[in-house]
Coordinates of N, CA and C in Angstrom, one line a residue:
Chain A
X30 N 94.8 104.9 86.6 CA 95.3 104.0 87.7 C 96.9 104.3 87.8
X31 N 97.3 104.2 88.9 CA 98.7 104.3 89.2 C 99.5 103.1 88.8
X32 N 100.5 103.2 87.9 CA 101.2 102.0 87.5 C 102.4 101.8 88.4
X33 N 102.6 100.5 88.6 CA 103.7 100.0 89.6 C 104.7 99.3 88.6
X34 N 105.9 99.8 88.7 CA 107.1 99.0 88.0 C 108.0 98.5 89.1
X35 N 108.0 97.1 89.3 CA 108.7 96.4 90.3 C 109.9 95.6 89.5
X36 N 111.0 95.7 90.1 CA 112.1 95.1 89.6 C 113.2 94.5 90.6
X37 N 113.9 93.5 90.4 CA 113.7 92.6 89.1 C 112.6 91.7 89.2
X38 N 112.1 91.1 88.0 CA 111.0 90.1 88.2 C 111.3 88.8 89.0
X39 N 112.7 88.5 88.9 CA 113.2 87.4 89.7 C 114.6 87.6 90.1
X40 N 114.9 86.9 91.1 CA 116.3 87.1 91.7 C 116.7 85.9 92.4
X41 N 118.0 85.5 92.1 CA 118.5 84.3 92.9 C 119.8 84.8 93.7
X42 N 119.7 84.5 94.9 CA 120.7 85.0 95.9 C 121.1 83.8 96.9
X43 N 122.2 84.1 97.6 CA 122.7 83.1 98.6 C 122.3 83.4 100.0
X44 N 122.4 82.4 100.9 CA 122.0 82.7 102.2 C 123.0 83.7 102.8
X45 N 122.4 84.6 103.5 CA 123.4 85.6 104.1 C 123.5 86.9 103.2
X46 N 123.1 86.8 101.8 CA 123.2 88.0 101.0 C 122.4 89.0 101.4
X47 N 122.7 90.2 100.9 CA 121.7 91.4 101.0 C 121.1 91.6 99.7
X48 N 119.7 91.6 99.8 CA 118.8 91.6 98.6 C 118.0 92.9 98.6
X49 N 118.0 93.5 97.4 CA 117.2 94.8 97.3 C 116.3 94.7 96.1
X50 N 115.0 95.1 96.3 CA 114.0 95.1 95.2 C 113.6 96.6 95.1
X51 N 113.1 96.9 93.9 CA 112.8 98.3 93.8 C 111.3 98.3 93.2
X52 N 110.7 99.5 93.5 CA 109.3 99.7 93.0 C 109.3 101.1 92.7
X53 N 108.9 101.4 91.5 CA 108.7 102.8 90.9 C 107.2 102.9 90.5
X54 N 106.7 104.2 90.8 CA 105.2 104.4 90.6 C 105.2 105.5 89.5
X55 N 103.9 105.5 88.9 CA 103.8 106.4 87.7 C 103.5 107.8 88.2
X56 N 103.2 108.0 89.4 CA 103.0 109.4 90.0 C 103.4 109.3 91.5
X57 N 103.6 110.6 91.9 CA 104.0 110.8 93.4 C 102.9 110.1 94.3
X58 N 103.3 109.2 95.1 CA 102.4 108.7 96.1 C 102.9 108.9 97.6
X59 N 103.8 109.9 97.7 CA 104.3 110.3 99.0 C 105.0 108.9 99.6
X60 N 104.4 108.5 100.8 CA 105.0 107.2 101.4 C 103.9 106.2 101.5
X61 N 102.9 106.3 100.6 CA 101.7 105.4 100.7 C 102.0 104.0 99.9
X62 N 103.0 103.3 100.5 CA 103.3 102.0 99.8 C 103.6 101.0 100.9
X63 N 103.1 99.8 100.4 CA 103.3 98.6 101.2 C 104.1 97.5 100.6
X64 N 104.7 96.7 101.4 CA 105.3 95.5 100.8 C 104.8 94.2 101.5
X65 N 104.5 93.2 100.6 CA 104.0 91.9 101.0 C 104.9 90.7 100.7
X66 N 104.9 89.7 101.4 CA 105.6 88.4 101.1 C 104.5 87.4 100.8
X67 N 104.6 86.6 99.8 CA 103.7 85.6 99.4 C 104.4 84.3 99.0
X68 N 104.1 83.3 100.0 CA 104.6 82.0 99.7 C 103.6 81.1 98.9
X69 N 104.0 80.2 98.2 CA 103.0 79.3 97.4 C 102.0 78.6 98.4
X70 N 100.8 78.7 98.0 CA 99.7 78.1 98.8 C 99.4 78.6 100.1
X71 N 99.9 79.9 100.3 CA 99.7 80.5 101.7 C 99.2 81.9 101.4
X72 N 98.6 82.6 102.4 CA 98.1 83.9 102.4 C 99.2 84.9 102.3
X73 N 99.2 85.9 101.5 CA 100.1 86.9 101.5 C 100.2 87.5 102.9
X74 N 101.5 88.1 103.1 CA 101.8 88.5 104.5 C 102.3 90.0 104.4
X75 N 101.7 90.9 105.2 CA 102.2 92.3 105.2 C 103.5 92.4 105.9
X76 N 104.5 93.0 105.3 CA 105.9 93.1 106.0 C 106.1 94.5 106.2
X77 N 105.9 95.4 105.4 CA 106.3 96.8 105.5 C 105.0 97.7 105.1
X78 N 104.7 98.7 106.0 CA 103.6 99.5 105.6 C 104.1 101.1 105.6
X79 N 103.4 101.9 104.9 CA 103.9 103.3 104.7 C 105.3 103.4 104.5
X80 N 105.8 102.6 103.6 CA 107.1 102.6 102.9 C 108.2 102.0 103.8
X81 N 108.1 102.4 105.1 CA 109.4 102.1 105.9 C 109.0 101.6 107.3
X82 N 107.8 101.2 107.7 CA 107.4 100.8 109.0 C 107.2 99.3 108.9
X83 N 107.9 98.7 109.9 CA 107.9 97.2 110.0 C 106.7 96.7 110.7
X84 N 105.9 95.9 110.1 CA 104.8 95.3 110.7 C 105.1 94.5 111.9
X85 N 104.3 94.5 112.9 CA 104.6 93.9 114.2 C 104.9 92.3 113.9
X86 N 106.0 91.9 114.6 CA 106.3 90.5 114.4 C 107.2 90.2 113.3
X87 N 107.5 91.0 112.4 CA 108.3 90.9 111.1 C 109.8 91.1 111.6
X88 N 110.6 90.1 111.2 CA 112.1 90.1 111.6 C 112.6 91.5 111.1
X89 N 113.6 92.0 111.8 CA 114.3 93.2 111.6 C 115.2 93.2 110.2
X90 N 115.4 92.0 109.7 CA 116.3 92.0 108.5 C 115.6 92.5 107.3
X91 N 114.2 92.7 107.5 CA 113.4 93.3 106.4 C 113.3 94.8 106.6
X92 N 113.4 95.6 105.6 CA 113.4 97.1 105.7 C 112.8 97.8 104.4
X93 N 112.2 98.8 104.5 CA 111.8 99.6 103.3 C 112.2 101.1 103.4
X94 N 112.2 101.6 102.2 CA 112.6 103.0 102.2 C 112.0 103.7 100.9
X95 N 112.2 105.0 100.8 CA 111.8 105.7 99.7 C 110.6 106.6 99.9
X96 N 110.3 107.4 99.0 CA 109.1 108.3 99.0 C 109.0 108.8 97.6
X97 N 107.8 109.4 97.3 CA 107.5 110.0 96.0 C 107.2 109.0 94.9
X98 N 108.2 108.6 94.1 CA 107.9 107.6 93.1 C 109.0 106.4 93.1
X99 N 109.8 106.5 94.0 CA 111.0 105.5 94.1 C 111.0 104.9 95.5
X100 N 110.9 103.5 95.4 CA 110.9 102.8 96.7 C 111.8 101.6 96.7
X101 N 112.4 101.2 97.8 CA 113.2 100.0 97.9 C 112.7 99.2 99.1
X102 N 113.0 97.8 98.8 CA 112.7 96.8 99.9 C 114.0 96.0 100.0
X103 N 114.4 95.9 101.2 CA 115.9 95.2 101.4 C 115.7 94.1 102.5
X104 N 116.3 93.0 102.2 CA 116.6 91.9 103.2 C 118.0 91.9 103.4
X105 N 118.3 92.3 104.7 CA 119.8 92.6 105.0 C 120.6 91.2 104.9
X106 N 120.0 90.1 105.4 CA 120.7 88.9 105.3 C 119.8 87.8 105.1
X107 N 119.8 87.3 103.8 CA 118.8 86.4 103.3 C 118.8 85.1 104.1
X108 N 117.5 84.6 104.5 CA 117.4 83.3 105.2 C 116.8 82.4 104.3
X109 N 116.8 81.0 104.6 CA 116.1 80.1 103.7 C 114.7 80.2 103.7
X110 N 114.0 80.7 104.8 CA 112.5 80.9 104.8 C 112.1 82.1 104.1
X111 N 113.0 82.9 103.5 CA 112.6 84.1 102.7 C 112.2 83.8 101.3
X112 N 112.3 82.4 100.9 CA 111.9 82.1 99.6 C 110.4 82.4 99.3
X113 N 110.1 83.3 98.4 CA 108.8 83.8 98.2 C 108.8 84.8 97.2
X114 N 107.6 85.2 96.8 CA 107.5 86.3 95.9 C 107.1 87.5 96.7
X115 N 107.7 88.7 96.3 CA 107.5 89.9 97.1 C 106.8 90.9 96.1
X116 N 105.7 91.6 96.8 CA 104.9 92.6 96.0 C 105.0 94.0 96.7
X117 N 105.0 95.0 95.9 CA 104.8 96.4 96.4 C 103.3 96.7 96.1
X118 N 102.7 97.6 96.9 CA 101.3 98.0 96.6 C 101.1 99.4 97.1
X119 N 100.4 100.2 96.3 CA 100.2 101.6 96.6 C 98.7 101.8 97.2
X120 N 98.7 102.7 98.1 CA 97.4 103.1 98.5 C 97.0 104.5 98.5
X121 N 97.8 105.2 97.7 CA 97.5 106.6 97.6 C 96.2 106.9 96.9
X122 N 95.9 106.2 95.8 CA 94.7 106.3 95.1 C 94.0 104.9 94.8
X123 N 92.6 105.1 94.8 CA 91.9 103.9 94.3 C 91.8 104.0 92.7
X124 N 91.9 102.9 92.1 CA 92.0 101.7 92.6 C 93.4 101.3 93.1
X125 N 93.5 100.5 94.2 CA 94.8 100.1 94.7 C 95.5 99.2 93.6
X126 N 96.7 99.3 93.5 CA 97.5 98.6 92.4 C 98.7 98.0 93.0
X127 N 99.1 96.9 92.5 CA 100.3 96.1 93.0 C 101.4 96.1 91.9
X128 N 102.7 95.9 92.4 CA 103.7 95.6 91.5 C 103.5 94.1 90.9
X129 N 104.3 93.9 89.9 CA 104.2 92.5 89.2 C 104.8 91.5 90.1
X130 N 105.4 91.8 91.1 CA 106.1 90.8 92.0 C 107.5 90.5 91.7
X131 N 108.4 90.1 92.7 CA 109.7 89.7 92.5 C 109.9 88.3 93.0
X132 N 110.1 87.3 92.3 CA 110.3 86.0 92.8 C 111.7 85.8 93.3
X133 N 111.9 85.5 94.5 CA 113.2 85.4 95.2 C 113.5 83.8 95.4
X134 N 114.6 83.5 94.7 CA 115.1 82.1 94.8 C 116.4 82.1 95.6
X135 N 116.5 81.0 96.3 CA 117.8 80.8 97.0 C 118.7 79.9 96.2
X136 N 120.0 80.4 96.0 CA 121.0 79.6 95.3 C 121.5 78.5 96.0
Chain B
X2 N 92.8 87.2 117.3 CA 93.3 87.5 115.9 C 92.2 87.1 114.9
X3 N 92.1 87.9 114.0 CA 91.0 87.7 113.0 C 91.6 86.6 112.0
X4 N 90.6 85.8 111.6 CA 91.1 84.8 110.4 C 89.9 85.1 109.4
X5 N 90.4 84.9 108.1 CA 89.4 84.9 107.0 C 89.6 83.7 106.2
X6 N 88.4 83.1 105.7 CA 88.3 82.0 105.0 C 87.3 82.2 103.7
X7 N 87.8 82.0 102.6 CA 87.0 82.1 101.3 C 86.3 80.8 101.1
X8 N 85.1 80.8 100.6 CA 84.4 79.6 100.1 C 83.6 80.0 98.9
X9 N 83.3 78.9 98.1 CA 82.5 79.1 96.9 C 82.9 78.1 95.9
X10 N 82.1 78.0 94.7 CA 82.4 77.1 93.6 C 83.7 77.2 93.0
X11 N 84.4 76.1 92.8 CA 85.6 76.3 92.1 C 85.6 76.3 90.6
X12 N 84.4 76.1 90.0 CA 84.2 76.0 88.6 C 82.9 76.8 88.3
X13 N 83.1 77.8 87.5 CA 81.9 78.5 87.0 C 81.9 78.6 85.4
X14 N 80.7 78.5 84.9 CA 80.6 78.5 83.4 C 80.7 79.9 82.8
X15 N 81.2 80.0 81.6 CA 81.2 81.4 81.0 C 79.8 82.0 80.9
X16 N 79.8 83.3 81.2 CA 78.6 84.1 81.1 C 77.8 84.0 82.5
X17 N 78.1 83.1 83.4 CA 77.4 83.0 84.6 C 78.1 84.0 85.7
X18 N 77.5 83.9 86.9 CA 77.9 84.7 88.0 C 78.7 84.0 89.0
X19 N 80.1 84.5 89.2 CA 80.8 84.0 90.3 C 80.4 84.5 91.7
X20 N 80.2 83.6 92.5 CA 79.9 84.0 93.9 C 80.8 83.4 94.9
X21 N 81.5 84.3 95.7 CA 82.3 83.9 96.8 C 81.8 84.5 98.1
X22 N 82.2 83.9 99.2 CA 82.0 84.3 100.5 C 83.2 84.2 101.3
X23 N 83.4 85.1 102.2 CA 84.6 85.2 103.1 C 84.0 85.2 104.5
X24 N 84.4 84.2 105.3 CA 83.9 84.1 106.7 C 85.1 84.7 107.5
X25 N 84.6 85.6 108.4 CA 85.3 86.3 109.4 C 85.3 85.8 110.7
X26 N 86.3 85.3 111.4 CA 86.2 84.7 112.7 C 87.3 85.4 113.6
X27 N 87.1 85.3 114.9 CA 88.0 86.0 115.9 C 87.6 87.4 116.0
X28 N 88.4 88.1 116.9 CA 88.2 89.5 117.2 C 88.5 90.5 116.1
X29 N 87.6 91.0 115.6 CA 87.8 92.0 114.4 C 88.1 93.4 114.9
X30 N 88.2 93.6 116.3 CA 88.3 94.9 116.7 C 89.8 95.4 116.4
X31 N 89.9 96.8 116.0 CA 91.1 97.3 115.7 C 91.2 98.8 116.1
X32 N 92.4 99.3 116.4 CA 92.4 100.7 116.8 C 92.1 101.6 115.7
X33 N 92.0 101.2 114.5 CA 91.6 102.1 113.3 C 90.3 101.6 112.6
X34 N 90.0 102.1 111.6 CA 88.9 101.7 111.0 C 89.3 100.6 109.9
X35 N 88.4 99.9 109.2 CA 88.7 98.9 108.3 C 87.7 98.7 107.3
X36 N 88.3 98.0 106.3 CA 87.4 97.6 105.1 C 87.6 96.1 104.8
X37 N 86.7 95.5 104.1 CA 86.9 94.1 103.6 C 87.0 94.2 102.2
X38 N 88.1 93.6 101.7 CA 88.5 93.7 100.2 C 88.5 92.3 99.6
X39 N 88.4 92.4 98.3 CA 88.6 91.1 97.4 C 89.7 91.4 96.5
X40 N 90.6 90.5 96.3 CA 91.9 90.6 95.4 C 92.0 89.4 94.7
X41 N 92.5 89.5 93.5 CA 92.6 88.2 92.7 C 93.9 88.1 92.1
X42 N 94.3 86.9 91.7 CA 95.6 86.7 91.1 C 95.5 85.6 90.0
X43 N 95.4 86.0 88.7 CA 95.4 85.0 87.6 C 96.7 84.2 87.6
X44 N 96.7 83.0 87.2 CA 97.9 82.2 87.2 C 99.0 82.9 86.4
X45 N 100.1 82.9 87.0 CA 101.3 83.6 86.4 C 101.3 85.1 86.4
X46 N 100.3 85.7 87.0 CA 100.2 87.1 86.9 C 100.2 87.9 88.2
X47 N 100.2 89.1 88.3 CA 100.2 89.8 89.6 C 98.8 89.9 90.3
X48 N 98.8 90.6 91.4 CA 97.6 90.7 92.2 C 96.8 92.0 91.7
X49 N 95.4 91.7 91.6 CA 94.5 92.9 91.1 C 93.5 93.1 92.2
X50 N 93.4 94.3 92.8 CA 92.4 94.7 93.6 C 91.1 94.7 93.0
X51 N 90.1 94.1 93.4 CA 88.8 94.1 92.9 C 87.8 95.1 93.5
X52 N 87.9 95.3 94.8 CA 87.0 96.3 95.5 C 87.0 96.1 96.9
X53 N 86.3 96.9 97.6 CA 86.1 96.8 99.1 C 84.8 97.2 99.5
X54 N 84.4 96.7 100.7 CA 83.3 97.1 101.4 C 83.5 97.4 102.9
X55 N 82.8 98.5 103.4 CA 83.0 98.9 104.8 C 82.0 98.0 105.6
X56 N 82.2 97.8 107.0 CA 81.3 97.1 107.8 C 79.9 97.8 107.6
X57 N 79.7 99.0 107.3 CA 78.4 99.6 107.2 C 77.8 99.3 105.8
X58 N 78.7 98.9 104.9 CA 78.1 98.6 103.6 C 78.5 99.4 102.4
X59 N 79.3 100.4 102.6 CA 79.6 101.4 101.6 C 80.8 100.7 100.7
X60 N 80.7 100.9 99.4 CA 81.7 100.1 98.5 C 82.5 101.0 97.6
X61 N 83.7 100.5 97.3 CA 84.4 101.0 96.2 C 84.8 99.9 95.4
X62 N 84.8 100.1 93.9 CA 85.1 99.0 93.1 C 86.2 99.4 92.2
X63 N 87.0 98.4 91.7 CA 88.0 98.8 90.6 C 87.1 99.2 89.4
X64 N 87.5 100.3 88.8 CA 86.6 100.7 87.6 C 86.8 99.7 86.4
X65 N 87.8 98.9 86.5 CA 87.9 97.8 85.3 C 86.9 96.8 85.4
X66 N 86.4 96.7 86.6 CA 85.5 95.6 86.9 C 84.0 96.0 87.4
X67 N 83.9 97.3 87.7 CA 82.8 97.9 88.3 C 81.4 97.5 87.8
X68 N 81.3 97.4 86.4 CA 80.1 97.1 85.8 C 79.6 95.6 86.1
X69 N 80.5 94.8 86.7 CA 80.2 93.4 86.9 C 80.2 93.0 88.4
X70 N 80.8 93.9 89.2 CA 80.9 93.5 90.6 C 79.9 94.0 91.6
X71 N 79.5 93.2 92.5 CA 78.7 93.6 93.6 C 79.2 92.9 94.9
X72 N 79.5 93.8 96.0 CA 79.9 93.2 97.2 C 78.8 93.5 98.2
X73 N 78.8 92.6 99.3 CA 77.8 92.8 100.3 C 78.4 92.2 101.6
X74 N 77.9 92.7 102.8 CA 78.3 92.3 104.1 C 77.1 91.9 104.9
X75 N 77.2 90.9 105.6 CA 76.0 90.4 106.3 C 75.8 91.3 107.7
X76 N 74.7 91.4 108.1 CA 74.4 92.3 109.3 C 75.1 91.8 110.6
X77 N 75.5 90.6 110.7 CA 76.2 90.1 111.8 C 77.7 90.3 111.7
X78 N 78.1 90.8 110.5 CA 79.5 91.2 110.2 C 80.5 89.9 110.2
X79 N 79.8 88.8 110.1 CA 80.7 87.5 110.1 C 81.0 87.0 108.8
X80 N 80.3 87.6 107.8 CA 80.6 87.2 106.4 C 80.5 88.4 105.5
X81 N 81.2 88.4 104.4 CA 81.2 89.3 103.3 C 81.2 88.6 101.9
X82 N 80.6 89.1 101.0 CA 80.5 88.4 99.8 C 80.9 89.1 98.5
X83 N 81.3 88.5 97.4 CA 81.6 88.9 96.1 C 80.7 88.3 95.2
X84 N 80.1 89.1 94.3 CA 79.6 88.5 92.9 C 80.2 89.2 91.8
X85 N 80.6 88.4 90.8 CA 81.1 88.8 89.6 C 80.3 88.2 88.4
X86 N 79.7 89.1 87.7 CA 78.7 88.6 86.7 C 79.4 88.5 85.4
X87 N 78.8 87.7 84.5 CA 79.0 87.6 83.1 C 80.6 87.2 82.9
X88 N 81.0 86.2 83.7 CA 82.5 85.9 83.7 C 82.9 85.2 82.5
X89 N 84.3 85.4 82.1 CA 85.0 84.8 81.0 C 86.2 84.1 81.5
X90 N 86.9 83.4 80.7 CA 88.1 82.8 81.0 C 89.0 83.7 81.7
X91 N 88.9 85.0 81.4 CA 89.9 86.0 81.9 C 89.7 86.1 83.4
X92 N 88.5 85.7 83.9 CA 88.3 85.8 85.4 C 88.8 84.6 86.2
X93 N 89.4 83.7 85.5 CA 89.9 82.5 86.1 C 91.2 83.1 86.9
X94 N 91.1 82.7 88.3 CA 92.1 83.3 89.2 C 92.1 82.6 90.6
X95 N 93.0 82.9 91.4 CA 92.8 82.7 92.8 C 92.3 84.0 93.4
X96 N 91.2 83.8 94.1 CA 90.5 84.9 94.8 C 90.7 85.0 96.2
X97 N 91.3 86.1 96.8 CA 91.5 86.3 98.2 C 90.7 87.3 98.7
X98 N 90.2 87.1 99.9 CA 89.5 88.1 100.8 C 90.7 88.8 101.7
X99 N 90.5 89.9 102.0 CA 91.5 90.6 102.9 C 90.9 91.7 103.8
X100 N 91.5 92.0 104.9 CA 91.1 93.1 105.7 C 92.1 94.3 105.4
X101 N 91.5 95.3 105.1 CA 92.3 96.6 104.9 C 92.1 97.4 106.2
X102 N 93.3 97.6 106.9 CA 93.1 98.4 108.2 C 93.6 99.7 107.9
X103 N 93.0 100.9 108.4 CA 93.3 102.1 108.2 C 93.7 102.8 109.5
X104 N 95.0 103.1 109.8 CA 95.4 103.7 111.0 C 96.1 105.0 110.7
X105 N 96.4 105.7 111.8 CA 97.0 107.0 111.7 C 98.2 107.1 110.7
X106 N 99.0 106.1 110.9 CA 100.3 106.1 110.0 C 100.3 105.1 108.8
X107 N 99.2 104.6 108.5 CA 99.2 103.6 107.4 C 97.9 103.1 107.0
X108 N 97.9 102.4 106.0 CA 96.6 101.7 105.4 C 97.1 100.5 104.7
X109 N 96.8 99.3 105.1 CA 97.3 98.1 104.5 C 96.4 97.0 104.6
X110 N 96.7 96.0 103.8 CA 96.0 94.7 103.9 C 96.7 93.9 105.0
X111 N 96.2 93.8 106.2 CA 97.0 93.2 107.2 C 96.6 91.7 107.5
X112 N 95.5 91.3 107.0 CA 95.0 90.0 107.1 C 94.4 89.5 105.9
X113 N 94.9 88.3 105.4 CA 94.4 87.7 104.2 C 93.8 86.3 104.5
X114 N 92.9 85.9 103.6 CA 92.5 84.5 103.6 C 93.6 83.7 102.8
X115 N 93.4 82.4 102.7 CA 94.3 81.4 102.1 C 94.1 81.6 100.6
X116 N 92.9 82.0 100.1 CA 92.7 82.1 98.8 C 91.9 80.9 98.2
X117 N 91.1 81.1 97.2 CA 90.3 80.1 96.6 C 90.4 80.1 95.1
X118 N 90.7 79.0 94.5 CA 90.8 79.0 93.0 C 89.5 78.9 92.3
X119 N 89.3 79.8 91.4 CA 88.0 79.8 90.5 C 88.4 79.6 89.1
X120 N 87.9 78.5 88.5 CA 88.1 78.4 87.1 C 86.8 78.7 86.3
X121 N 86.9 79.4 85.2 CA 85.9 79.7 84.4 C 85.9 78.8 83.2
X122 N 85.0 77.8 83.0 CA 85.1 76.9 81.9 C 83.8 76.2 81.7
X123 N 83.5 75.9 80.5 CA 82.2 75.1 80.3 C 82.4 73.7 80.4

């Protein structure tokens, strides 16, 4: 299985801050990586697919980058509604695997 | 827009079989192909992909669970199901169904159910 190392596990930031989360994979997955937002009690939501493509309807303050084994997810200006846990997920190989998540808290 | 809704018992006894169903509503057409997946999340832990089934019924399972998992899809394509046998406390989790859409430039879980909590306990 491809191992996913996501960091940091938790993050506290202020409204308007730029926030970056990283995801490292145990082998080269080209750009086959997605990012999801998960709010408590709700269905996870796809934000970014294929490492850097913004899903339809997702605000442009969210962005993704990287390829190979190192990826980043950025919120350019943190908003109150961004309180959530964020996960990376690879689809290069089965079984699909997810990062352990980054819990984002608002200061 | 497609919506997914999981249903099934919230409590299962150890060694028994966990059975869940995901109801599919709305227009499931997409420009790409798709699969139906099951994903779970134990309390305080990350997401684990259990497996997937195509509308035609072909399956892929996570090797870590393969010996205990069976997925099926009904012929009307309005429901798909998960069975997990010989459950233990380690199978206690929130179970999600999700659609995996495969398009030219990507492959992602674009639609998820709300999730259903399953507890394994006597």
